[in-house]
């Protein structure tokens, strides 16, 4: 006789009874998006875009400087108009709450990630040198100072857009991440506009 003990066979799972409905995935009630936040961001970006283009016109610049100035200015302007239009549509057509999955929203994480990427690109391609010039008083150079802002434009504006879209009542952690992404994007406007002021006042070549 063999001493091998046969392995137990698992019993088949019982089939659900007719009419059985699986329990739904638990969700949380999310508040509406914020048209006011979108509108406020839109106004800031539109004003910044127009100002950046006007500041460049105050000083005769070369074609490269023009591409950098108008490229950044128009990207801010278009992003601001888009957010403003979305905010107006949401406020007029209704902006109801919805049931969503619990946890952190993926768009808010994307917003922070893109904002961080924009800061890195801005710093490497000119932002760090601009800050050095501010602290040391070395002569400013417009093309070098705004180069990073120009090439960081896509992740920069997307960080603001995703942050504004993902902001909803009832998501404290996600909203915090969204506001960080938006805040970093707005703060990056300051050194770029400062470079425009310096260039417009003929204080940098």
PDB file of N, CA and C in Angstrom, residues 16-25:
ATOM      1  N   UNK A  16     -24.132  32.177  -7.070  1.00  0.00           N
ATOM      2  CA  UNK A  16     -25.095  33.097  -6.454  1.00  0.00           C
ATOM      3  C   UNK A  16     -26.525  32.737  -6.826  1.00  0.00           C
ATOM      4  N   UNK A  17     -27.391  32.998  -5.901  1.00  0.00           N
ATOM      5  CA  UNK A  17     -28.802  32.703  -6.136  1.00  0.00           C
ATOM      6  C   UNK A  17     -29.362  33.626  -7.204  1.00  0.00           C
ATOM      7  N   UNK A  18     -30.394  33.190  -7.900  1.00  0.00           N
ATOM      8  CA  UNK A  18     -31.009  34.058  -8.918  1.00  0.00           C
ATOM      9  C   UNK A  18     -31.462  35.385  -8.313  1.00  0.00           C
ATOM     10  N   UNK A  19     -31.170  36.475  -9.025  1.00  0.00           N
ATOM     11  CA  UNK A  19     -31.554  37.795  -8.540  1.00  0.00           C
ATOM     12  C   UNK A  19     -30.532  38.430  -7.624  1.00  0.00           C
ATOM     13  N   UNK A  20     -29.398  37.739  -7.407  1.00  0.00           N
ATOM     14  CA  UNK A  20     -28.368  38.286  -6.518  1.00  0.00           C
ATOM     15  C   UNK A  20     -27.660  39.449  -7.206  1.00  0.00           C
ATOM     16  N   UNK A  21     -27.450  40.540  -6.478  1.00  0.00           N
ATOM     17  CA  UNK A  21     -26.761  41.717  -6.995  1.00  0.00           C
ATOM     18  C   UNK A  21     -25.556  41.985  -6.109  1.00  0.00           C
ATOM     19  N   UNK A  22     -24.379  42.108  -6.729  1.00  0.00           N
ATOM     20  CA  UNK A  22     -23.160  42.355  -5.961  1.00  0.00           C
ATOM     21  C   UNK A  22     -23.236  43.717  -5.283  1.00  0.00           C
ATOM     22  N   UNK A  23     -22.632  43.795  -4.104  1.00  0.00           N
ATOM     23  CA  UNK A  23     -22.641  45.056  -3.361  1.00  0.00           C
ATOM     24  C   UNK A  23     -21.828  46.098  -4.109  1.00  0.00           C
ATOM     25  N   UNK A  24     -22.323  47.322  -4.240  1.00  0.00           N
ATOM     26  CA  UNK A  24     -21.583  48.358  -4.964  1.00  0.00           C
ATOM     27  C   UNK A  24     -20.330  48.786  -4.211  1.00  0.00           C
ATOM     28  N   UNK A  25     -19.365  49.287  -4.976  1.00  0.00           N
ATOM     29  CA  UNK A  25     -18.148  49.809  -4.362  1.00  0.00           C
ATOM     30  C   UNK A  25     -18.502  51.059  -3.566  1.00  0.00           C
TER      31      UNK A  25
END
